[in-house]
JSON list of C-alpha atoms in Angstrom, two decimals:
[
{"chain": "A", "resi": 1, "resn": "UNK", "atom": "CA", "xyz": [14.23, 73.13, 96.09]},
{"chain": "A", "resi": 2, "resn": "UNK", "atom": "CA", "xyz": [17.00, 72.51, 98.92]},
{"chain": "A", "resi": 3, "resn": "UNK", "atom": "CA", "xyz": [19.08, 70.06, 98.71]},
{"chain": "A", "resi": 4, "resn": "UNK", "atom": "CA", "xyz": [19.49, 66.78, 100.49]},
{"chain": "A", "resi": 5, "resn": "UNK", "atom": "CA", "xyz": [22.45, 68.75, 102.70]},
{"chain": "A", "resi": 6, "resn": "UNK", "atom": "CA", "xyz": [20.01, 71.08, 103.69]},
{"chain": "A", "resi": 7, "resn": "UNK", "atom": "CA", "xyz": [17.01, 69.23, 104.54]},
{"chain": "A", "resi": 8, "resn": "UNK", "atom": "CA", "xyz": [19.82, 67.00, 106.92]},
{"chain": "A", "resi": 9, "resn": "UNK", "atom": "CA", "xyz": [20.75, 70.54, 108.33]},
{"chain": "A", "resi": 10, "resn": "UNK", "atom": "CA", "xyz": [16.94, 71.85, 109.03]},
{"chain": "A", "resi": 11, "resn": "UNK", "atom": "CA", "xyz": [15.78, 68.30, 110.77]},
{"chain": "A", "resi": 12, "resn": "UNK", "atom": "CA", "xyz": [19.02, 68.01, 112.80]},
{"chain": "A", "resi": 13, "resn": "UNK", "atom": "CA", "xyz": [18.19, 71.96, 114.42]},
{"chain": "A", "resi": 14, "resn": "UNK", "atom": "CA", "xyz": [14.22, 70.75, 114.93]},
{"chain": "A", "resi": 15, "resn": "UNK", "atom": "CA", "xyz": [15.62, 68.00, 116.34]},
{"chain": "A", "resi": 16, "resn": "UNK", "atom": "CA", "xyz": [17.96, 70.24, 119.03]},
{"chain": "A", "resi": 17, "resn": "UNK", "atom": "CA", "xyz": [14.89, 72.69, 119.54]},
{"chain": "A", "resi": 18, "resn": "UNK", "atom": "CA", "xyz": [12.46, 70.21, 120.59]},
{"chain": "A", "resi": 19, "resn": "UNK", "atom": "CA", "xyz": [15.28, 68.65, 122.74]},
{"chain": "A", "resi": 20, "resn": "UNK", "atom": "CA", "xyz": [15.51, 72.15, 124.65]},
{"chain": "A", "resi": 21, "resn": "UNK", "atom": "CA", "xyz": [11.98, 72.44, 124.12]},
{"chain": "A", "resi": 22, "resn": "UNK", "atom": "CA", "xyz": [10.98, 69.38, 126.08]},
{"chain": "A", "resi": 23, "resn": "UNK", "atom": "CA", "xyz": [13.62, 69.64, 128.80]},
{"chain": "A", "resi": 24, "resn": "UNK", "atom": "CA", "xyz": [12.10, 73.27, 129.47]},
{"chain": "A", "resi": 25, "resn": "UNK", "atom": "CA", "xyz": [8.96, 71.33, 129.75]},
{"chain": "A", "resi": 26, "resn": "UNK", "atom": "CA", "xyz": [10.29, 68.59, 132.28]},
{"chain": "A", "resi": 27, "resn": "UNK", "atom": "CA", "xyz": [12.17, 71.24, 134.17]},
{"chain": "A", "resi": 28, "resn": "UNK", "atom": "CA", "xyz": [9.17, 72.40, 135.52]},
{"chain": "A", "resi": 29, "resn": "UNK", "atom": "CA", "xyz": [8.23, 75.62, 133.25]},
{"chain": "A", "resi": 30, "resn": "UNK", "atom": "CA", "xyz": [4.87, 76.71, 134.24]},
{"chain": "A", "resi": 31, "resn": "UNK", "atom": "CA", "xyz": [3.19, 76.73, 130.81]},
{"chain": "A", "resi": 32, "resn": "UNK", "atom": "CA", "xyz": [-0.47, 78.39, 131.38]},
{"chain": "A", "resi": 33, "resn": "UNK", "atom": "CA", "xyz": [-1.21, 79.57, 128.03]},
{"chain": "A", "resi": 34, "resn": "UNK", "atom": "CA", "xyz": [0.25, 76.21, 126.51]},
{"chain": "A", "resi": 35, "resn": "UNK", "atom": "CA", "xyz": [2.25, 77.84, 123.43]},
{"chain": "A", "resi": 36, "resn": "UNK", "atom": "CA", "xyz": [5.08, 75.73, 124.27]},
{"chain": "A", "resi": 37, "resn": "UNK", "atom": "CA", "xyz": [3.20, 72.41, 123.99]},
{"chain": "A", "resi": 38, "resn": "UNK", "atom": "CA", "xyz": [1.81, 73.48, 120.64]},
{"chain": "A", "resi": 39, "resn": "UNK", "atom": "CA", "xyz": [5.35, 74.20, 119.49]},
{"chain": "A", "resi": 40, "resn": "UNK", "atom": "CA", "xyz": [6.60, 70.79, 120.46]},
{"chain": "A", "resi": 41, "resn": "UNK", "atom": "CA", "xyz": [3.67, 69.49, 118.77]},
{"chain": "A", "resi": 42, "resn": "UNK", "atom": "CA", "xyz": [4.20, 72.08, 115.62]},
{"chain": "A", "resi": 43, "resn": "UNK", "atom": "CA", "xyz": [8.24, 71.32, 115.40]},
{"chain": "A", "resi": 44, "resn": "UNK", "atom": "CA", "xyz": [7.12, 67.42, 115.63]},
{"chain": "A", "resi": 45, "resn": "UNK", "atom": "CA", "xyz": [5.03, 67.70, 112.55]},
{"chain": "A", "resi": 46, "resn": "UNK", "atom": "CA", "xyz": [7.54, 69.57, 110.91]},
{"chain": "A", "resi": 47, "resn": "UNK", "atom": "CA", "xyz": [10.53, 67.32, 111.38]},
{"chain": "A", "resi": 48, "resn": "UNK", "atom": "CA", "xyz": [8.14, 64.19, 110.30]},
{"chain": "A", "resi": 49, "resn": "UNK", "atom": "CA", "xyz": [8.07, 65.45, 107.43]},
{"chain": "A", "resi": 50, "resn": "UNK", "atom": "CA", "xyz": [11.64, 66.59, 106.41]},
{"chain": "A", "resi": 51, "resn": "UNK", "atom": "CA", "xyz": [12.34, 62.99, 108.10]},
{"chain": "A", "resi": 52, "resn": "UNK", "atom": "CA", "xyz": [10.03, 60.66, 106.64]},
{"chain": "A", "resi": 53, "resn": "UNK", "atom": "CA", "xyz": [7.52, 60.18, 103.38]},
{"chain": "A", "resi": 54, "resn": "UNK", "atom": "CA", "xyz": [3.66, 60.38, 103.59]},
{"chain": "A", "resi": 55, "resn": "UNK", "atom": "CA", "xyz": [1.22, 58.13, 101.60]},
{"chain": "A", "resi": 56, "resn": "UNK", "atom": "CA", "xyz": [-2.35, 58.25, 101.28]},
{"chain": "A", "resi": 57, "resn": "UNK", "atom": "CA", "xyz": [-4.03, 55.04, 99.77]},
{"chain": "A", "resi": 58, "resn": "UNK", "atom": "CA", "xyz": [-7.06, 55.73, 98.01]},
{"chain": "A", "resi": 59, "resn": "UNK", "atom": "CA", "xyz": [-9.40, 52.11, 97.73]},
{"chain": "A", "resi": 60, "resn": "UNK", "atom": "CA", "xyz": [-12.21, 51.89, 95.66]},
{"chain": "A", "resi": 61, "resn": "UNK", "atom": "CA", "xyz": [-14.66, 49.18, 94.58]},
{"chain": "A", "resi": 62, "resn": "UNK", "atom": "CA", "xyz": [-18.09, 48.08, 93.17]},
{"chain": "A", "resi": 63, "resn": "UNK", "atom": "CA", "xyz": [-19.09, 46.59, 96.00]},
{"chain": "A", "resi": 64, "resn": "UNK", "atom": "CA", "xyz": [-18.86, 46.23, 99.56]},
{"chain": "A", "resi": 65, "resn": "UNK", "atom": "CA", "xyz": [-17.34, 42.65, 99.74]},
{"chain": "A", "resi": 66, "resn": "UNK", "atom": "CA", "xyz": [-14.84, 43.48, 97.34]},
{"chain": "A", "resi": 67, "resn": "UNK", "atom": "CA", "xyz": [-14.09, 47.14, 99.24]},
{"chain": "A", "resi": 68, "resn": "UNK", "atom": "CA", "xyz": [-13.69, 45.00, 102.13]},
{"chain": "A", "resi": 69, "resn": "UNK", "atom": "CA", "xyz": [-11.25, 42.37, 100.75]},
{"chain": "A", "resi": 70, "resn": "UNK", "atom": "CA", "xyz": [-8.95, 45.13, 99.18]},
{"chain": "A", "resi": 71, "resn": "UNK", "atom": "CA", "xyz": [-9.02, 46.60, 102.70]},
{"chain": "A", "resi": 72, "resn": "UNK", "atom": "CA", "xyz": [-7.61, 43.33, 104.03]},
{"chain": "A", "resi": 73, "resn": "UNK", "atom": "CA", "xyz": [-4.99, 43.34, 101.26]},
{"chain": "A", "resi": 74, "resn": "UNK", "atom": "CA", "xyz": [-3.79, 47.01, 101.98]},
{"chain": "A", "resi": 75, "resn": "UNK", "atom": "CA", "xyz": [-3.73, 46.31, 105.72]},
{"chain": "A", "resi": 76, "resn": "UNK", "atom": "CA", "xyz": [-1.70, 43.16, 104.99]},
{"chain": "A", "resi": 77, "resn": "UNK", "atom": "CA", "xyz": [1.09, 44.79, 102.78]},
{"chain": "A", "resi": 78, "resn": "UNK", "atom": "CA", "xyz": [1.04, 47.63, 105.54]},
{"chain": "A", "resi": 79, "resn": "UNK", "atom": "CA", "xyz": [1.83, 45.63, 108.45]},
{"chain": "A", "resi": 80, "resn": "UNK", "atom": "CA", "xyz": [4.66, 43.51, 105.94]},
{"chain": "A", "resi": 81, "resn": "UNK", "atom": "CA", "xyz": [6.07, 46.82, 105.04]},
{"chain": "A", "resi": 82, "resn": "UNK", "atom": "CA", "xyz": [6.65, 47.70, 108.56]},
{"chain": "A", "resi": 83, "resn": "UNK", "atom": "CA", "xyz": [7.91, 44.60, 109.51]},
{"chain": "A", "resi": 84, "resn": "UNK", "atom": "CA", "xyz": [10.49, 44.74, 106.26]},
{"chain": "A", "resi": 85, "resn": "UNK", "atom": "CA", "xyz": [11.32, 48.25, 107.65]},
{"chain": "A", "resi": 86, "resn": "UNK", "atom": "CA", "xyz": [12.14, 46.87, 111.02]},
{"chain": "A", "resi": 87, "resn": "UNK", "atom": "CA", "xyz": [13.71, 43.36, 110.62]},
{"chain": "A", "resi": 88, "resn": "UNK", "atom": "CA", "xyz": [14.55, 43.46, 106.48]},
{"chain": "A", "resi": 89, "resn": "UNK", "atom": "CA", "xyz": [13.67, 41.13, 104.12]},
{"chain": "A", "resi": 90, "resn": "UNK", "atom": "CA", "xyz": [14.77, 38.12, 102.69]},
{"chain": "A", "resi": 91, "resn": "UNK", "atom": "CA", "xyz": [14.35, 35.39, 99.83]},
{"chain": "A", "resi": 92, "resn": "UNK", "atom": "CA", "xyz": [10.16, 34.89, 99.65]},
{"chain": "A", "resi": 93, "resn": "UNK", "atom": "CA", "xyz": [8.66, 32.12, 98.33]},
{"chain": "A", "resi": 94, "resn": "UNK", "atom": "CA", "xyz": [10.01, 29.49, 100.73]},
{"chain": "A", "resi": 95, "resn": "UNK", "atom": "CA", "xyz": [13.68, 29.64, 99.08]},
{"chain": "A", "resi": 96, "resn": "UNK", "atom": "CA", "xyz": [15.12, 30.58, 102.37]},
{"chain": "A", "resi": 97, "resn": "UNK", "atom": "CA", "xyz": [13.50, 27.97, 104.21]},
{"chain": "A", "resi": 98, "resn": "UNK", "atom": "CA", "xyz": [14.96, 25.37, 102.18]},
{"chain": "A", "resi": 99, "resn": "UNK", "atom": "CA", "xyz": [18.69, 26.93, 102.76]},
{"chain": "A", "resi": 100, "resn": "UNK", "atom": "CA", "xyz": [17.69, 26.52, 106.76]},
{"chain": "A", "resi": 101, "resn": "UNK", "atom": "CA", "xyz": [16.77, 23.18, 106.17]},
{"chain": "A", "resi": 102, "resn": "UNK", "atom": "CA", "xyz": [20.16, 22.53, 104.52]},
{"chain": "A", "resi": 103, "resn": "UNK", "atom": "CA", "xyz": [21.62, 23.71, 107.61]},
{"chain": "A", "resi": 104, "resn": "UNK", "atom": "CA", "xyz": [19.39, 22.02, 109.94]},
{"chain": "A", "resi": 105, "resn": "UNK", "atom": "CA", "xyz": [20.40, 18.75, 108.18]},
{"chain": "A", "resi": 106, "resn": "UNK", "atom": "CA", "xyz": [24.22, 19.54, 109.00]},
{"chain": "A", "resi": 107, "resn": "UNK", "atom": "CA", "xyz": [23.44, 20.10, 112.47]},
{"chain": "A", "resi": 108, "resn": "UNK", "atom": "CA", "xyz": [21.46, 17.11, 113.11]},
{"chain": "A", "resi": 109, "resn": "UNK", "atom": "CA", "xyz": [24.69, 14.88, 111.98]},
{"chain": "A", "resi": 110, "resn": "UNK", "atom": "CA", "xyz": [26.84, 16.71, 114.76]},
{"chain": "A", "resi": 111, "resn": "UNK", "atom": "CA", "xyz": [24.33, 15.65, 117.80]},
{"chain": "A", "resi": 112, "resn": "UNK", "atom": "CA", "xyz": [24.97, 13.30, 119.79]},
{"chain": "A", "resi": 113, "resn": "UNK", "atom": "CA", "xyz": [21.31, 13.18, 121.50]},
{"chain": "A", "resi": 114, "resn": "UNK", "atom": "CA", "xyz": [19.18, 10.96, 120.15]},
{"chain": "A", "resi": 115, "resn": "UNK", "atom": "CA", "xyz": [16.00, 13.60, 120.91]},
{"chain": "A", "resi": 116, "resn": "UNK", "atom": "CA", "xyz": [18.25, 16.78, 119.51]},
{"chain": "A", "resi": 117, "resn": "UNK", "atom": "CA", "xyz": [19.09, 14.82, 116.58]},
{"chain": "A", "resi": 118, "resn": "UNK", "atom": "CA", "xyz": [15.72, 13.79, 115.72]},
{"chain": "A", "resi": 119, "resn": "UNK", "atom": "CA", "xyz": [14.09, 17.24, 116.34]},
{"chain": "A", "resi": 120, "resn": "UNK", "atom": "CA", "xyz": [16.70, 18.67, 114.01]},
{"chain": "A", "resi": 121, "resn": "UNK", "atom": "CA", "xyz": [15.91, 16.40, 111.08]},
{"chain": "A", "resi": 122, "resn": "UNK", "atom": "CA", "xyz": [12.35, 17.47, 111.84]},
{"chain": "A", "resi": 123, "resn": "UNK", "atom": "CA", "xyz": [12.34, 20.39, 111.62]},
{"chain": "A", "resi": 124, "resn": "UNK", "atom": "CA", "xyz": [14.55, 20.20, 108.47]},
{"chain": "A", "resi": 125, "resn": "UNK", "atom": "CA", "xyz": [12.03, 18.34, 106.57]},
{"chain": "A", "resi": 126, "resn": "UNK", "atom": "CA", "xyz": [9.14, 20.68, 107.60]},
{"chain": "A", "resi": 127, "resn": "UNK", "atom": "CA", "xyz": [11.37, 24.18, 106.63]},
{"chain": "A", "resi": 128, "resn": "UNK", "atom": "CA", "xyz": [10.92, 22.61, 102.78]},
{"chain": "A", "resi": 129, "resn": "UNK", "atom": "CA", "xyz": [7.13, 22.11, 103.19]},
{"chain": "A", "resi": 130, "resn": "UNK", "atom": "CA", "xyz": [6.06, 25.96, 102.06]},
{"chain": "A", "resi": 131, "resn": "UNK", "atom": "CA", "xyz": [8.01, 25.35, 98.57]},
{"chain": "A", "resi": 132, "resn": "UNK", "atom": "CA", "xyz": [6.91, 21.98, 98.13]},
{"chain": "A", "resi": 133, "resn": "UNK", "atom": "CA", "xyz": [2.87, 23.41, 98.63]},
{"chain": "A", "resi": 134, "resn": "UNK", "atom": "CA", "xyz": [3.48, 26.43, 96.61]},
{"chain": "A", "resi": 135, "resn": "UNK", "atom": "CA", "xyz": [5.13, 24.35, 93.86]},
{"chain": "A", "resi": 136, "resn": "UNK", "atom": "CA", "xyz": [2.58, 21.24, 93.92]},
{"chain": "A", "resi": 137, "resn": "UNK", "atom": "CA", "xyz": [-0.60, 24.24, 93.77]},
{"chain": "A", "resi": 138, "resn": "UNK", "atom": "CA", "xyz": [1.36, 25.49, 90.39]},
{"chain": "A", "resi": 139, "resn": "UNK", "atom": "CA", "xyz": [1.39, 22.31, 89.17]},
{"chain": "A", "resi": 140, "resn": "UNK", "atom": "CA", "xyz": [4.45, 21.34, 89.66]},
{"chain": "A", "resi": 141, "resn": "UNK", "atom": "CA", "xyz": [6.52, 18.32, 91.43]},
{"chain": "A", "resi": 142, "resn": "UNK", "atom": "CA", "xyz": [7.34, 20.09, 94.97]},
{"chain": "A", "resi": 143, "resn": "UNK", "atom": "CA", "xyz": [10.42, 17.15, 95.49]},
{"chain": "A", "resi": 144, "resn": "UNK", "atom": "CA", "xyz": [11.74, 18.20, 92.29]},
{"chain": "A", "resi": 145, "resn": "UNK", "atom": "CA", "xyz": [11.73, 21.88, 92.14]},
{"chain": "A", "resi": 146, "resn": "UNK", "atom": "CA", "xyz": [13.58, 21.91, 96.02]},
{"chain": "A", "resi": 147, "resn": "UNK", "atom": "CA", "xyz": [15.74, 19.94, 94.50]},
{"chain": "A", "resi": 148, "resn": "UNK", "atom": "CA", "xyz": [16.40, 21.97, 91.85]},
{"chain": "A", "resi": 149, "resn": "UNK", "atom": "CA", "xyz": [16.36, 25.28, 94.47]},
{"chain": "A", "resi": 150, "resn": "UNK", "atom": "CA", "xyz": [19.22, 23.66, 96.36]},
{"chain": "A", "resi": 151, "resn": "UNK", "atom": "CA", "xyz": [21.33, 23.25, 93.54]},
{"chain": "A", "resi": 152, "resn": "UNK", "atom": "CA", "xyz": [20.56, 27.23, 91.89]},
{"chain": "A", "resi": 153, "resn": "UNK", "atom": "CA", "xyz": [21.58, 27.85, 95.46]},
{"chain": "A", "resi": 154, "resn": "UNK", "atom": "CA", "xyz": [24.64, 25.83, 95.57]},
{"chain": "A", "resi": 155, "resn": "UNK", "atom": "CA", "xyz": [25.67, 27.48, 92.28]},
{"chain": "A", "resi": 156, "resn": "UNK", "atom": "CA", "xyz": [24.44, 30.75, 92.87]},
{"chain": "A", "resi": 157, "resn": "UNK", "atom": "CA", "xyz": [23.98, 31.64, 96.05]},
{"chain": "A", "resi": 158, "resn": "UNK", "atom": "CA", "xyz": [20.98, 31.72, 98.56]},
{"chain": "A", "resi": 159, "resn": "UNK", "atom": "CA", "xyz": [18.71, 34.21, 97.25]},
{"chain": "A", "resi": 160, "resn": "UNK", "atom": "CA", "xyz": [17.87, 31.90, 94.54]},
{"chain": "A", "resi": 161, "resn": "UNK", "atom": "CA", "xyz": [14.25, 30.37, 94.28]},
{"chain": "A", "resi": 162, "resn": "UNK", "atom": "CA", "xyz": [11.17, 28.94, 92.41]},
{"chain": "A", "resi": 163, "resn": "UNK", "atom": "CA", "xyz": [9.23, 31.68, 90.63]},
{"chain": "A", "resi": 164, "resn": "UNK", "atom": "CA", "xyz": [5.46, 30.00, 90.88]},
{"chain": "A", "resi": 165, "resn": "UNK", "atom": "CA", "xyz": [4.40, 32.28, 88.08]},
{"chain": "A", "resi": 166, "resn": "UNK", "atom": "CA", "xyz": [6.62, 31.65, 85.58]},
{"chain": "A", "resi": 167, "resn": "UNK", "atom": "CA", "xyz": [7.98, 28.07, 86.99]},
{"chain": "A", "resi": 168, "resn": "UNK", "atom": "CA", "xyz": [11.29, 29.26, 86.42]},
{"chain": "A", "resi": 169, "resn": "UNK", "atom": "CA", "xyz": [14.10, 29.54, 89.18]},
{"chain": "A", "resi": 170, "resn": "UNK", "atom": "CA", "xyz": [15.24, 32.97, 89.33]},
{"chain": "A", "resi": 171, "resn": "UNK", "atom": "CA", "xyz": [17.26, 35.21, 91.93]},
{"chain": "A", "resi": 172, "resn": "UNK", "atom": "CA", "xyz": [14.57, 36.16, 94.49]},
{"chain": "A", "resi": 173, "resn": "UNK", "atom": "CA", "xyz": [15.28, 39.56, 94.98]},
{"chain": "A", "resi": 174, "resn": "UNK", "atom": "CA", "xyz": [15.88, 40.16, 91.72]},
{"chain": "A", "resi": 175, "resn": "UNK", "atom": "CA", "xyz": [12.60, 39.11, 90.72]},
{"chain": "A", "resi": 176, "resn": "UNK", "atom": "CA", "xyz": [11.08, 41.49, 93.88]},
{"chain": "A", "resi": 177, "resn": "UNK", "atom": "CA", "xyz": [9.51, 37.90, 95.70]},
{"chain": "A", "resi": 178, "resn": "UNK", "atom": "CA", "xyz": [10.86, 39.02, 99.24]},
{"chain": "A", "resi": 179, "resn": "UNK", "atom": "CA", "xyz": [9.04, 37.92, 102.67]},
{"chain": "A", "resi": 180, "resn": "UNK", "atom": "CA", "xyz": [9.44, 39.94, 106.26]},
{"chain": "A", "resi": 181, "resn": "UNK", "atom": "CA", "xyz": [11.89, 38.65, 107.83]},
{"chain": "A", "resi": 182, "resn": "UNK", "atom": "CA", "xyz": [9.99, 39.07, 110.94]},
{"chain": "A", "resi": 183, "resn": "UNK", "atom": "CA", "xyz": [7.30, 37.10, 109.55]},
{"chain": "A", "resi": 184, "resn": "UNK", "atom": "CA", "xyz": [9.00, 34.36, 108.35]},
{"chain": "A", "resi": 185, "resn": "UNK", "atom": "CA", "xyz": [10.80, 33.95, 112.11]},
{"chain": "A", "resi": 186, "resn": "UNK", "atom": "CA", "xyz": [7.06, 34.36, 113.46]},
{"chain": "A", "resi": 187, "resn": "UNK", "atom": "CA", "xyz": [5.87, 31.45, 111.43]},
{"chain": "A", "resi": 188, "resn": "UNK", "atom": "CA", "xyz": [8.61, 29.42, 112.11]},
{"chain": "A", "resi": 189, "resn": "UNK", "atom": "CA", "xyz": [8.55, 30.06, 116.17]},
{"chain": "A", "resi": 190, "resn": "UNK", "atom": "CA", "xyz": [4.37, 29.79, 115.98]},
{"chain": "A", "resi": 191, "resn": "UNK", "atom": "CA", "xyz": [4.73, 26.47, 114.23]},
{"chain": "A", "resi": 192, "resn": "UNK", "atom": "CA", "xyz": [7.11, 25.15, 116.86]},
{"chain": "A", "resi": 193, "resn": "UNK", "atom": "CA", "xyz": [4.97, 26.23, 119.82]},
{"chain": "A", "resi": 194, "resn": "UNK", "atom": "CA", "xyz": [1.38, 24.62, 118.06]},
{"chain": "A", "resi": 195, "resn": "UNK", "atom": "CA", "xyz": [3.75, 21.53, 117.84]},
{"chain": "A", "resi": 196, "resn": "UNK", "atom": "CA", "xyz": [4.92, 21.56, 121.34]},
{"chain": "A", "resi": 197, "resn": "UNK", "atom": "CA", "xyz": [1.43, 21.56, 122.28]},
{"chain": "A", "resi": 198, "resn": "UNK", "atom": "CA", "xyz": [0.39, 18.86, 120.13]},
{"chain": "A", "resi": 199, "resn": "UNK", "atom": "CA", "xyz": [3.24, 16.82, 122.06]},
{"chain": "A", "resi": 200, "resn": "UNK", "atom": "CA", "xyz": [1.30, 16.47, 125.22]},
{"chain": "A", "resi": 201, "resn": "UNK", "atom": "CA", "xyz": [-2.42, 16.56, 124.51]},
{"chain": "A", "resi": 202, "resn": "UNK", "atom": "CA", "xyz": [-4.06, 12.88, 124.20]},
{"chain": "A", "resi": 203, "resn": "UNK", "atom": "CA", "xyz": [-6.25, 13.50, 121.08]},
{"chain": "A", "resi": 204, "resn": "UNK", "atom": "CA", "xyz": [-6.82, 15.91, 117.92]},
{"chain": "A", "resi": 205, "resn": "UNK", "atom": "CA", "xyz": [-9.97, 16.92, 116.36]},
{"chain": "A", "resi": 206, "resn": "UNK", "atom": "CA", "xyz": [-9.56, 17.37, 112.96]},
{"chain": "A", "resi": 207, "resn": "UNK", "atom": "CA", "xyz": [-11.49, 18.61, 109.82]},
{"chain": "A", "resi": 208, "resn": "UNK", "atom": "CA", "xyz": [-12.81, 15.36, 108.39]},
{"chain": "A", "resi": 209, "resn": "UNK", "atom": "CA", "xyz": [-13.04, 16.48, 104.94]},
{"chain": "A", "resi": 210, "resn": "UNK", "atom": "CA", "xyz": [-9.17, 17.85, 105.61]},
{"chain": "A", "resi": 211, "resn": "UNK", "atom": "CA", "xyz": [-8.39, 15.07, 106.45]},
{"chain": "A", "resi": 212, "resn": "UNK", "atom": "CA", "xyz": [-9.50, 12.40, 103.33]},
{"chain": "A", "resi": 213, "resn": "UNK", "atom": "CA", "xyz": [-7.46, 15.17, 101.37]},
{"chain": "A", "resi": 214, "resn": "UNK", "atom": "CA", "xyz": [-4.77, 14.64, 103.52]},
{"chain": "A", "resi": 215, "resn": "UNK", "atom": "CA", "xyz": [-4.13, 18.54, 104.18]}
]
């Protein structure tokens, strides 16, 4: 078995053939018989894996419904892994958001605009909504487990949050509850935009039965 030295060593020299490889190739070599093309293509293959891990997910399931909803589950950690990969992670369940909306708060005292100030308090009250829904669905009080959030996070730092499972508040990472971070700024800048909009239309249509439940 080689060592981690050596694999470093074999992916950086793939890396400087297929460098000479494909400047042969844009240097106008005449390559009739193709054999260089299928050595790029073989040294690719060969340096993705010294380079990088390969998975293969195996679903199965009684039936087709529930072969189909597993599907949506695997395809929905896939796309959050990549994400994670590309942007990192941070505190899931919410917890972050209510550290924004800490911040948010400060800001809003330092504006002098009427309109900036008053966004900034908006927004700040709608970055706790996701741990005040996941803690009232537990069956908990939402307004009392942010408040106890912001003070595990005064004490102990941000990555502190609300566990829904156990209804304890427990470091975050610790307890492997992580969101995208690329998500979580997605859902924040989607939010913003459907809100924009609903600034200058003259009517909603909404859901009636949503509606009596207030949701």
């Amino acid at each position: 078995r080689s060592s981690k030295e050596e694999v470093e060593a074999r992916a950086q020299t793939l890396t400087q053939e297929l460098e000479w490889m494909k400047d042969k190739i844009m240097s106008g070599y005449d390559d009739k018989d193709g054999s260089l093309k299928d050595a790029i293509a073989e040294y690719t293959e060969r340096l993705g894996r010294l380079t990088s891990g390969i998975a293969v997910v195996e679903i199965g399931s009684s039936t087709d419904l529930e072969l189909k909803e597993r599907l949506l589950r695997v395809e929905d950690a896939l796309m959050a892994s990549r994400a994670a990969i590309k942007d990192g992670v941070l505190p899931g369940g919410g917890s972050v958001l209510v550290h924004v909306s800490k911040k948010l708060l400060e800001l809003s005292k330092t504006q002098t605009d009427e309109s900036d100030r008053l966004g900034a308090l908006i927004l700040s009250n709608a970055m706790k909504a996701p741990l005040r829904n996941i803690a009232n669905n537990a069956g908990y009080s939402g307004d009392m487990v942010i408040q106890m959030v912001e003070d595990a996070q005064k004490d102990k730092g941000v990555s502190m949050g609300y566990d829904a499972a156990t209804g304890a508040i427990v470091d975050m990472f610790d307890a492997g509850i992580i969101d995208p971070a690329k998500a979580t700024r997605a859902a924040i800048e989607n939010s913003a935009s459907v809100a924009r909009s609903f600034l200058t239309v003259d009517g909603l249509v909404r859901d009636k039965l949503r509606a009596m439940a207030g949701v």
